[in-house]
mmCIF file with all atom_site columns, C-alpha atoms in Angstrom:
data_model
loop_
_atom_site.group_PDB
_atom_site.id
_atom_site.type_symbol
_atom_site.label_atom_id
_atom_site.label_alt_id
_atom_site.label_comp_id
_atom_site.label_asym_id
_atom_site.label_entity_id
_atom_site.label_seq_id
_atom_site.pdbx_PDB_ins_code
_atom_site.Cartn_x
_atom_site.Cartn_y
_atom_site.Cartn_z
_atom_site.occupancy
_atom_site.B_iso_or_equiv
_atom_site.pdbx_formal_charge
_atom_site.auth_seq_id
_atom_site.auth_comp_id
_atom_site.auth_asym_id
_atom_site.auth_atom_id
_atom_site.pdbx_PDB_model_num
ATOM 1   C CA . MET A 1 1   ? -25.252 -21.892 -4.778  1.00 0.00 ? 1   MET A CA 1
ATOM 2   C CA . ILE A 1 2   ? -26.548 -18.621 -5.722  1.00 0.00 ? 2   ILE A CA 1
ATOM 3   C CA . ILE A 1 3   ? -23.959 -16.223 -6.809  1.00 0.00 ? 3   ILE A CA 1
ATOM 4   C CA . THR A 1 4   ? -24.073 -12.360 -7.297  1.00 0.00 ? 4   THR A CA 1
ATOM 5   C CA . ILE A 1 5   ? -21.537 -9.644  -8.059  1.00 0.00 ? 5   ILE A CA 1
ATOM 6   C CA . ASP A 1 6   ? -22.466 -6.409  -6.734  1.00 0.00 ? 6   ASP A CA 1
ATOM 7   C CA . GLY A 1 7   ? -26.202 -7.604  -6.272  1.00 0.00 ? 7   GLY A CA 1
ATOM 8   C CA . LYS A 1 8   ? -26.497 -8.876  -9.895  1.00 0.00 ? 8   LYS A CA 1
ATOM 9   C CA . LYS A 1 9   ? -27.056 -12.763 -10.414 1.00 0.00 ? 9   LYS A CA 1
ATOM 10  C CA . LEU A 1 10  ? -24.508 -14.403 -12.023 1.00 0.00 ? 10  LEU A CA 1
ATOM 11  C CA . GLU A 1 11  ? -25.110 -17.784 -13.610 1.00 0.00 ? 11  GLU A CA 1
ATOM 12  C CA . LEU A 1 12  ? -22.085 -19.976 -13.311 1.00 0.00 ? 12  LEU A CA 1
ATOM 13  C CA . ASN A 1 13  ? -21.874 -23.712 -12.709 1.00 0.00 ? 13  ASN A CA 1
ATOM 14  C CA . LEU A 1 14  ? -18.574 -23.880 -10.856 1.00 0.00 ? 14  LEU A CA 1
ATOM 15  C CA . ASP A 1 15  ? -18.434 -25.697 -7.762  1.00 0.00 ? 15  ASP A CA 1
ATOM 16  C CA . ASP A 1 16  ? -14.857 -25.297 -7.074  1.00 0.00 ? 16  ASP A CA 1
ATOM 17  C CA . LYS A 1 17  ? -14.612 -21.878 -4.831  1.00 0.00 ? 17  LYS A CA 1
ATOM 18  C CA . GLU A 1 18  ? -11.243 -21.175 -5.670  1.00 0.00 ? 18  GLU A CA 1
ATOM 19  C CA . LEU A 1 19  ? -11.992 -21.372 -9.754  1.00 0.00 ? 19  LEU A CA 1
ATOM 20  C CA . LEU A 1 20  ? -15.175 -19.124 -8.846  1.00 0.00 ? 20  LEU A CA 1
ATOM 21  C CA . LEU A 1 21  ? -13.044 -16.692 -6.971  1.00 0.00 ? 21  LEU A CA 1
ATOM 22  C CA . LYS A 1 22  ? -10.685 -16.356 -9.806  1.00 0.00 ? 22  LYS A CA 1
ATOM 23  C CA . GLU A 1 23  ? -13.536 -15.995 -12.425 1.00 0.00 ? 23  GLU A CA 1
ATOM 24  C CA . VAL A 1 24  ? -15.008 -13.390 -10.256 1.00 0.00 ? 24  VAL A CA 1
ATOM 25  C CA . GLN A 1 25  ? -11.806 -11.715 -9.943  1.00 0.00 ? 25  GLN A CA 1
ATOM 26  C CA . GLN A 1 26  ? -11.341 -11.487 -13.627 1.00 0.00 ? 26  GLN A CA 1
ATOM 27  C CA . ARG A 1 27  ? -14.623 -10.396 -14.815 1.00 0.00 ? 27  ARG A CA 1
ATOM 28  C CA . LEU A 1 28  ? -14.088 -7.714  -12.273 1.00 0.00 ? 28  LEU A CA 1
ATOM 29  C CA . LEU A 1 29  ? -10.657 -6.450  -13.771 1.00 0.00 ? 29  LEU A CA 1
ATOM 30  C CA . ASP A 1 30  ? -12.201 -6.822  -17.190 1.00 0.00 ? 30  ASP A CA 1
ATOM 31  C CA . LYS A 1 31  ? -14.664 -3.885  -15.941 1.00 0.00 ? 31  LYS A CA 1
ATOM 32  C CA . GLY A 1 32  ? -11.978 -1.835  -14.315 1.00 0.00 ? 32  GLY A CA 1
ATOM 33  C CA . ARG A 1 33  ? -12.870 -2.869  -10.794 1.00 0.00 ? 33  ARG A CA 1
ATOM 34  C CA . ILE A 1 34  ? -11.656 -5.181  -8.118  1.00 0.00 ? 34  ILE A CA 1
ATOM 35  C CA . LEU A 1 35  ? -13.131 -7.407  -5.349  1.00 0.00 ? 35  LEU A CA 1
ATOM 36  C CA . CYS A 1 36  ? -13.253 -5.338  -2.132  1.00 0.00 ? 36  CYS A CA 1
ATOM 37  C CA . SER A 1 37  ? -15.484 -8.171  0.073   1.00 0.00 ? 37  SER A CA 1
ATOM 38  C CA . ILE A 1 38  ? -17.217 -11.223 0.102   1.00 0.00 ? 38  ILE A CA 1
ATOM 39  C CA . LYS A 1 39  ? -20.585 -12.003 1.924   1.00 0.00 ? 39  LYS A CA 1
ATOM 40  C CA . ALA A 1 40  ? -21.567 -15.615 2.237   1.00 0.00 ? 40  ALA A CA 1
ATOM 41  C CA . ASP A 1 41  ? -25.097 -15.961 3.632   1.00 0.00 ? 41  ASP A CA 1
ATOM 42  C CA . GLY A 1 42  ? -25.220 -12.574 4.533   1.00 0.00 ? 42  GLY A CA 1
ATOM 43  C CA . GLU A 1 43  ? -21.976 -12.366 6.657   1.00 0.00 ? 43  GLU A CA 1
ATOM 44  C CA . GLU A 1 44  ? -18.913 -10.454 5.591   1.00 0.00 ? 44  GLU A CA 1
ATOM 45  C CA . ILE A 1 45  ? -15.821 -12.975 5.428   1.00 0.00 ? 45  ILE A CA 1
ATOM 46  C CA . GLU A 1 46  ? -12.330 -12.958 4.068   1.00 0.00 ? 46  GLU A CA 1
ATOM 47  C CA . GLU A 1 47  ? -11.236 -14.729 1.025   1.00 0.00 ? 47  GLU A CA 1
ATOM 48  C CA . ASP A 1 48  ? -9.573  -17.782 2.687   1.00 0.00 ? 48  ASP A CA 1
ATOM 49  C CA . VAL A 1 49  ? -12.711 -18.266 5.002   1.00 0.00 ? 49  VAL A CA 1
ATOM 50  C CA . PHE A 1 50  ? -14.808 -18.263 1.948   1.00 0.00 ? 50  PHE A CA 1
ATOM 51  C CA . LEU A 1 51  ? -12.747 -21.100 0.384   1.00 0.00 ? 51  LEU A CA 1
ATOM 52  C CA . SER A 1 52  ? -12.821 -23.177 3.258   1.00 0.00 ? 52  SER A CA 1
ATOM 53  C CA . ARG A 1 53  ? -16.241 -22.579 4.305   1.00 0.00 ? 53  ARG A CA 1
ATOM 54  C CA . GLN A 1 54  ? -18.826 -25.742 3.274   1.00 0.00 ? 54  GLN A CA 1
ATOM 55  C CA . ASP A 1 55  ? -22.424 -25.287 2.267   1.00 0.00 ? 55  ASP A CA 1
ATOM 56  C CA . VAL A 1 56  ? -22.636 -21.752 1.254   1.00 0.00 ? 56  VAL A CA 1
ATOM 57  C CA . GLU A 1 57  ? -25.943 -20.953 0.020   1.00 0.00 ? 57  GLU A CA 1
ATOM 58  C CA . LYS A 1 58  ? -25.635 -17.463 -1.268  1.00 0.00 ? 58  LYS A CA 1
ATOM 59  C CA . VAL A 1 59  ? -22.376 -15.660 -1.928  1.00 0.00 ? 59  VAL A CA 1
ATOM 60  C CA . ASP A 1 60  ? -22.179 -12.010 -3.272  1.00 0.00 ? 60  ASP A CA 1
ATOM 61  C CA . PHE A 1 61  ? -19.037 -10.462 -4.408  1.00 0.00 ? 61  PHE A CA 1
ATOM 62  C CA . LEU A 1 62  ? -18.765 -6.825  -3.713  1.00 0.00 ? 62  LEU A CA 1
ATOM 63  C CA . SER A 1 63  ? -16.470 -4.560  -5.734  1.00 0.00 ? 63  SER A CA 1
ATOM 64  C CA . THR A 1 64  ? -14.971 -1.256  -6.102  1.00 0.00 ? 64  THR A CA 1
ATOM 65  C CA . SER A 1 65  ? -13.365 0.502   -8.897  1.00 0.00 ? 65  SER A CA 1
ATOM 66  C CA . ILE A 1 66  ? -9.614  0.343   -9.242  1.00 0.00 ? 66  ILE A CA 1
ATOM 67  C CA . ARG A 1 67  ? -9.441  3.950   -9.249  1.00 0.00 ? 67  ARG A CA 1
ATOM 68  C CA . GLN A 1 68  ? -11.543 4.362   -6.194  1.00 0.00 ? 68  GLN A CA 1
ATOM 69  C CA . CYS A 1 69  ? -9.081  1.911   -4.576  1.00 0.00 ? 69  CYS A CA 1
ATOM 70  C CA . VAL A 1 70  ? -6.373  3.826   -5.865  1.00 0.00 ? 70  VAL A CA 1
ATOM 71  C CA . LEU A 1 71  ? -7.798  7.200   -4.364  1.00 0.00 ? 71  LEU A CA 1
ATOM 72  C CA . GLU A 1 72  ? -8.303  5.797   -0.906  1.00 0.00 ? 72  GLU A CA 1
ATOM 73  C CA . SER A 1 73  ? -5.049  4.217   -0.744  1.00 0.00 ? 73  SER A CA 1
ATOM 74  C CA . LEU A 1 74  ? -3.086  7.640   -1.650  1.00 0.00 ? 74  LEU A CA 1
ATOM 75  C CA . GLU A 1 75  ? -5.523  9.235   0.682   1.00 0.00 ? 75  GLU A CA 1
ATOM 76  C CA . SER A 1 76  ? -4.346  6.749   3.779   1.00 0.00 ? 76  SER A CA 1
ATOM 77  C CA . ALA A 1 77  ? -0.638  7.529   2.617   1.00 0.00 ? 77  ALA A CA 1
ATOM 78  C CA . GLU A 1 78  ? -1.468  11.259  2.464   1.00 0.00 ? 78  GLU A CA 1
ATOM 79  C CA . SER A 1 79  ? -2.646  10.881  6.015   1.00 0.00 ? 79  SER A CA 1
ATOM 80  C CA . TYR A 1 80  ? 0.102   8.628   7.309   1.00 0.00 ? 80  TYR A CA 1
ATOM 81  C CA . PHE A 1 81  ? 2.783   10.769  5.858   1.00 0.00 ? 81  PHE A CA 1
ATOM 82  C CA . PRO A 1 82  ? 3.315   13.026  8.738   1.00 0.00 ? 82  PRO A CA 1
ATOM 83  C CA . ALA A 1 83  ? 3.182   10.198  11.183  1.00 0.00 ? 83  ALA A CA 1
ATOM 84  C CA . LEU A 1 84  ? 6.027   8.478   9.211   1.00 0.00 ? 84  LEU A CA 1
ATOM 85  C CA . LEU A 1 85  ? 7.872   11.585  9.491   1.00 0.00 ? 85  LEU A CA 1
ATOM 86  C CA . ASN A 1 86  ? 7.416   12.346  13.142  1.00 0.00 ? 86  ASN A CA 1
ATOM 87  C CA . GLY A 1 87  ? 8.392   8.395   13.671  1.00 0.00 ? 87  GLY A CA 1
ATOM 88  C CA . MET A 1 88  ? 11.803  8.842   11.832  1.00 0.00 ? 88  MET A CA 1
ATOM 89  C CA . GLU A 1 89  ? 12.435  11.853  13.839  1.00 0.00 ? 89  GLU A CA 1
ATOM 90  C CA . ARG A 1 90  ? 11.938  10.087  17.202  1.00 0.00 ? 90  ARG A CA 1
ATOM 91  C CA . ILE A 1 91  ? 13.928  7.304   15.756  1.00 0.00 ? 91  ILE A CA 1
ATOM 92  C CA . VAL A 1 92  ? 16.976  9.868   15.644  1.00 0.00 ? 92  VAL A CA 1
ATOM 93  C CA . GLU A 1 93  ? 16.229  11.159  18.984  1.00 0.00 ? 93  GLU A CA 1
ATOM 94  C CA . PHE A 1 94  ? 16.115  7.668   20.452  1.00 0.00 ? 94  PHE A CA 1
ATOM 95  C CA . LEU A 1 95  ? 19.668  6.958   18.927  1.00 0.00 ? 95  LEU A CA 1
ATOM 96  C CA . GLU A 1 96  ? 21.294  10.054  19.906  1.00 0.00 ? 96  GLU A CA 1
ATOM 97  C CA . GLY A 1 97  ? 19.742  9.514   23.521  1.00 0.00 ? 97  GLY A CA 1
ATOM 98  C CA . GLU A 1 98  ? 21.325  6.065   23.409  1.00 0.00 ? 98  GLU A CA 1
ATOM 99  C CA . GLU A 1 99  ? 18.004  4.209   23.776  1.00 0.00 ? 99  GLU A CA 1
ATOM 100 C CA . THR A 1 100 ? 19.050  1.509   21.249  1.00 0.00 ? 100 THR A CA 1
ATOM 101 C CA . ASP A 1 101 ? 16.240  -0.714  22.126  1.00 0.00 ? 101 ASP A CA 1
ATOM 102 C CA . LYS A 1 102 ? 13.494  1.905   21.654  1.00 0.00 ? 102 LYS A CA 1
ATOM 103 C CA . ALA A 1 103 ? 15.482  3.259   18.365  1.00 0.00 ? 103 ALA A CA 1
ATOM 104 C CA . LEU A 1 104 ? 15.513  -0.447  16.848  1.00 0.00 ? 104 LEU A CA 1
ATOM 105 C CA . LYS A 1 105 ? 11.797  -1.198  17.741  1.00 0.00 ? 105 LYS A CA 1
ATOM 106 C CA . SER A 1 106 ? 10.750  1.943   15.965  1.00 0.00 ? 106 SER A CA 1
ATOM 107 C CA . LEU A 1 107 ? 13.205  1.856   13.255  1.00 0.00 ? 107 LEU A CA 1
ATOM 108 C CA . GLN A 1 108 ? 11.500  -1.511  12.040  1.00 0.00 ? 108 GLN A CA 1
ATOM 109 C CA . GLN A 1 109 ? 8.248   0.110   12.091  1.00 0.00 ? 109 GLN A CA 1
ATOM 110 C CA . GLY A 1 110 ? 9.550   2.952   10.300  1.00 0.00 ? 110 GLY A CA 1
ATOM 111 C CA . ILE A 1 111 ? 11.336  1.064   7.626   1.00 0.00 ? 111 ILE A CA 1
ATOM 112 C CA . GLU A 1 112 ? 7.714   -0.994  7.315   1.00 0.00 ? 112 GLU A CA 1
ATOM 113 C CA . GLY A 1 113 ? 6.010   2.301   6.940   1.00 0.00 ? 113 GLY A CA 1
ATOM 114 C CA . ILE A 1 114 ? 8.516   3.471   4.351   1.00 0.00 ? 114 ILE A CA 1
ATOM 115 C CA . GLY A 1 115 ? 8.303   0.180   2.172   1.00 0.00 ? 115 GLY A CA 1
ATOM 116 C CA . TRP A 1 116 ? 4.392   0.496   2.463   1.00 0.00 ? 116 TRP A CA 1
ATOM 117 C CA . LEU A 1 117 ? 4.466   4.285   1.300   1.00 0.00 ? 117 LEU A CA 1
ATOM 118 C CA . LEU A 1 118 ? 6.664   3.485   -1.791  1.00 0.00 ? 118 LEU A CA 1
ATOM 119 C CA . HIS A 1 119 ? 4.797   0.378   -2.665  1.00 0.00 ? 119 HIS A CA 1
ATOM 120 C CA . THR A 1 120 ? 1.525   2.450   -2.528  1.00 0.00 ? 120 THR A CA 1
ATOM 121 C CA . MET A 1 121 ? 2.988   5.286   -4.769  1.00 0.00 ? 121 MET A CA 1
ATOM 122 C CA . ARG A 1 122 ? 4.411   2.924   -7.159  1.00 0.00 ? 122 ARG A CA 1
ATOM 123 C CA . ASN A 1 123 ? 1.253   0.864   -7.597  1.00 0.00 ? 123 ASN A CA 1
ATOM 124 C CA . SER A 1 124 ? -0.883  4.037   -7.696  1.00 0.00 ? 124 SER A CA 1
ATOM 125 C CA . GLN A 1 125 ? 1.584   5.425   -10.174 1.00 0.00 ? 125 GLN A CA 1
ATOM 126 C CA . PHE A 1 126 ? 1.260   2.237   -12.453 1.00 0.00 ? 126 PHE A CA 1
ATOM 127 C CA . LEU A 1 127 ? -2.597  2.086   -12.106 1.00 0.00 ? 127 LEU A CA 1
ATOM 128 C CA . LEU A 1 128 ? -3.422  5.764   -12.838 1.00 0.00 ? 128 LEU A CA 1
ATOM 129 C CA . GLY A 1 129 ? -0.822  5.404   -16.073 1.00 0.00 ? 129 GLY A CA 1
ATOM 130 C CA . ALA A 1 130 ? 1.147   8.155   -14.542 1.00 0.00 ? 130 ALA A CA 1
ATOM 131 C CA . GLU A 1 131 ? 4.551   9.143   -15.733 1.00 0.00 ? 131 GLU A CA 1
ATOM 132 C CA . ASP A 1 132 ? 7.503   10.808  -13.836 1.00 0.00 ? 132 ASP A CA 1
ATOM 133 C CA . LYS A 1 133 ? 6.972   13.971  -16.057 1.00 0.00 ? 133 LYS A CA 1
ATOM 134 C CA . ASP A 1 134 ? 3.276   14.156  -14.897 1.00 0.00 ? 134 ASP A CA 1
ATOM 135 C CA . LEU A 1 135 ? 4.324   14.476  -10.967 1.00 0.00 ? 135 LEU A CA 1
ATOM 136 C CA . GLY A 1 136 ? 6.083   17.019  -8.784  1.00 0.00 ? 136 GLY A CA 1
ATOM 137 C CA . ASP A 1 137 ? 9.374   18.056  -10.599 1.00 0.00 ? 137 ASP A CA 1
ATOM 138 C CA . GLY A 1 138 ? 9.354   14.797  -12.887 1.00 0.00 ? 138 GLY A CA 1
ATOM 139 C CA . LYS A 1 139 ? 12.281  13.558  -10.878 1.00 0.00 ? 139 LYS A CA 1
ATOM 140 C CA . LEU A 1 140 ? 10.512  10.722  -8.800  1.00 0.00 ? 140 LEU A CA 1
ATOM 141 C CA . LYS A 1 141 ? 12.335  7.731   -9.762  1.00 0.00 ? 141 LYS A CA 1
ATOM 142 C CA . GLU A 1 142 ? 15.429  9.612   -9.013  1.00 0.00 ? 142 GLU A CA 1
ATOM 143 C CA . THR A 1 143 ? 14.155  10.767  -5.714  1.00 0.00 ? 143 THR A CA 1
ATOM 144 C CA . TRP A 1 144 ? 13.276  6.927   -4.977  1.00 0.00 ? 144 TRP A CA 1
ATOM 145 C CA . ALA A 1 145 ? 16.932  5.579   -6.113  1.00 0.00 ? 145 ALA A CA 1
ATOM 146 C CA . HIS A 1 146 ? 18.417  8.265   -3.636  1.00 0.00 ? 146 HIS A CA 1
ATOM 147 C CA . LEU A 1 147 ? 16.265  7.008   -0.664  1.00 0.00 ? 147 LEU A CA 1
ATOM 148 C CA . GLU A 1 148 ? 16.781  3.568   -1.385  1.00 0.00 ? 148 GLU A CA 1
ATOM 149 C CA . GLY A 1 149 ? 20.521  4.403   -1.386  1.00 0.00 ? 149 GLY A CA 1
ATOM 150 C CA . ALA A 1 150 ? 20.226  6.365   1.860   1.00 0.00 ? 150 ALA A CA 1
ATOM 151 C CA . LEU A 1 151 ? 18.303  3.485   3.482   1.00 0.00 ? 151 LEU A CA 1
ATOM 152 C CA . LYS A 1 152 ? 21.332  0.831   2.304   1.00 0.00 ? 152 LYS A CA 1
ATOM 153 C CA . LYS A 1 153 ? 23.716  3.318   4.181   1.00 0.00 ? 153 LYS A CA 1
ATOM 154 C CA . ALA A 1 154 ? 21.534  3.569   7.382   1.00 0.00 ? 154 ALA A CA 1
ATOM 155 C CA . SER A 1 155 ? 21.378  -0.575  7.091   1.00 0.00 ? 155 SER A CA 1
ATOM 156 C CA . LEU A 1 156 ? 25.043  -0.625  6.765   1.00 0.00 ? 156 LEU A CA 1
ATOM 157 C CA . ALA A 1 157 ? 25.656  1.698   9.791   1.00 0.00 ? 157 ALA A CA 1
ATOM 158 C CA . LEU A 1 158 ? 22.704  -0.400  11.627  1.00 0.00 ? 158 LEU A CA 1
ATOM 159 C CA . GLU A 1 159 ? 24.835  -3.858  10.625  1.00 0.00 ? 159 GLU A CA 1
ATOM 160 C CA . LYS A 1 160 ? 27.926  -2.206  12.050  1.00 0.00 ? 160 LYS A CA 1
ATOM 161 C CA . ALA A 1 161 ? 26.333  -1.021  15.098  1.00 0.00 ? 161 ALA A CA 1
ATOM 162 C CA . GLN A 1 162 ? 27.173  2.626   14.421  1.00 0.00 ? 162 GLN A CA 1
ATOM 163 C CA . MET A 1 163 ? 24.286  3.988   16.056  1.00 0.00 ? 163 MET A CA 1
ATOM 164 C CA . LEU A 1 164 ? 25.409  7.695   15.754  1.00 0.00 ? 164 LEU A CA 1
ATOM 165 C CA . GLU A 1 165 ? 25.923  7.363   12.131  1.00 0.00 ? 165 GLU A CA 1
ATOM 166 C CA . LEU A 1 166 ? 22.620  5.817   11.702  1.00 0.00 ? 166 LEU A CA 1
ATOM 167 C CA . ALA A 1 167 ? 21.132  8.749   13.294  1.00 0.00 ? 167 ALA A CA 1
ATOM 168 C CA . TYR A 1 168 ? 23.003  11.237  11.123  1.00 0.00 ? 168 TYR A CA 1
ATOM 169 C CA . ILE A 1 169 ? 21.977  9.260   7.932   1.00 0.00 ? 169 ILE A CA 1
ATOM 170 C CA . ILE A 1 170 ? 18.336  9.087   9.074   1.00 0.00 ? 170 ILE A CA 1
ATOM 171 C CA . ARG A 1 171 ? 18.254  13.010  9.997   1.00 0.00 ? 171 ARG A CA 1
ATOM 172 C CA . ASN A 1 172 ? 20.541  14.139  6.934   1.00 0.00 ? 172 ASN A CA 1
ATOM 173 C CA . GLU A 1 173 ? 19.497  11.733  4.134   1.00 0.00 ? 173 GLU A CA 1
ATOM 174 C CA . VAL A 1 174 ? 16.438  9.731   4.899   1.00 0.00 ? 174 VAL A CA 1
ATOM 175 C CA . ILE A 1 175 ? 14.084  12.308  6.361   1.00 0.00 ? 175 ILE A CA 1
ATOM 176 C CA . PRO A 1 176 ? 14.657  15.054  3.798   1.00 0.00 ? 176 PRO A CA 1
ATOM 177 C CA . LEU A 1 177 ? 14.381  12.474  0.956   1.00 0.00 ? 177 LEU A CA 1
ATOM 178 C CA . LEU A 1 178 ? 11.167  11.273  2.576   1.00 0.00 ? 178 LEU A CA 1
ATOM 179 C CA . ASP A 1 179 ? 9.925   14.665  2.883   1.00 0.00 ? 179 ASP A CA 1
ATOM 180 C CA . GLY A 1 180 ? 10.745  15.239  -0.563  1.00 0.00 ? 180 GLY A CA 1
ATOM 181 C CA . LEU A 1 181 ? 7.841   12.659  -1.719  1.00 0.00 ? 181 LEU A CA 1
ATOM 182 C CA . SER A 1 182 ? 5.229   14.946  -0.717  1.00 0.00 ? 182 SER A CA 1
ATOM 183 C CA . PRO A 1 183 ? 4.685   16.902  -3.971  1.00 0.00 ? 183 PRO A CA 1
ATOM 184 C CA . TYR A 1 184 ? 4.714   13.580  -5.788  1.00 0.00 ? 184 TYR A CA 1
ATOM 185 C CA . ILE A 1 185 ? 1.994   12.167  -3.416  1.00 0.00 ? 185 ILE A CA 1
ATOM 186 C CA . GLU A 1 186 ? -0.064  15.322  -3.949  1.00 0.00 ? 186 GLU A CA 1
ATOM 187 C CA . GLY A 1 187 ? 0.324   15.001  -7.727  1.00 0.00 ? 187 GLY A CA 1
ATOM 188 C CA . LEU A 1 188 ? -0.692  11.258  -7.820  1.00 0.00 ? 188 LEU A CA 1
ATOM 189 C CA . LEU A 1 189 ? -3.749  12.233  -5.387  1.00 0.00 ? 189 LEU A CA 1
ATOM 190 C CA . SER A 1 190 ? -4.726  15.055  -7.977  1.00 0.00 ? 190 SER A CA 1
ATOM 191 C CA . LEU A 1 191 ? -4.545  12.581  -10.948 1.00 0.00 ? 191 LEU A CA 1
ATOM 192 C CA . ALA A 1 192 ? -6.855  9.959   -8.871  1.00 0.00 ? 192 ALA A CA 1
ATOM 193 C CA . ARG A 1 193 ? -9.229  12.860  -7.922  1.00 0.00 ? 193 ARG A CA 1
ATOM 194 C CA . SER A 1 194 ? -9.604  13.925  -11.284 1.00 0.00 ? 194 SER A CA 1
ATOM 195 C CA . ALA A 1 195 ? -9.935  10.533  -13.049 1.00 0.00 ? 195 ALA A CA 1
ATOM 196 C CA . ILE A 1 196 ? -12.653 9.699   -10.501 1.00 0.00 ? 196 ILE A CA 1
ATOM 197 C CA . GLN A 1 197 ? -14.714 12.955  -11.301 1.00 0.00 ? 197 GLN A CA 1
#
């Protein structure tokens, strides 16, 4: 099998594709890069497909810099952020309008969105080596803690089927705390952009 990383031939004698994939990922990490796609015999495929595919003649592992990946993730977060806030407002409207089924479906998506946003921010902060003091008012961890506390309160109201209480918590605690994340996202984006230039 001919193996290349970003078009450069790699001399490796590994028949085990899992070991090959791990070796490639480690080599990329050592260079501050991560695997972004795999082309087997000219066809772009997922990792699991690569691992299961037999008789691959040529594989090209394509990478991107970790910083570029962080920048792209943060840009996605920034563009998704207004939709997340609007979605949370809609949940409140559904709850107050006694449209519980719609509210619960939307709430699940909203919670997943918040989880993704926090995960993206935490990973980006770590990968950029940013400290809280470098971002916004320097109180990012406190804001996260308050948001997580508000989400726990909302979860308890949901468990007790207190829909108006849930609407109140989302409107008066969750949404303002979410909105307060905006300067931190902007700060992370600024750091990521300056690191790439």
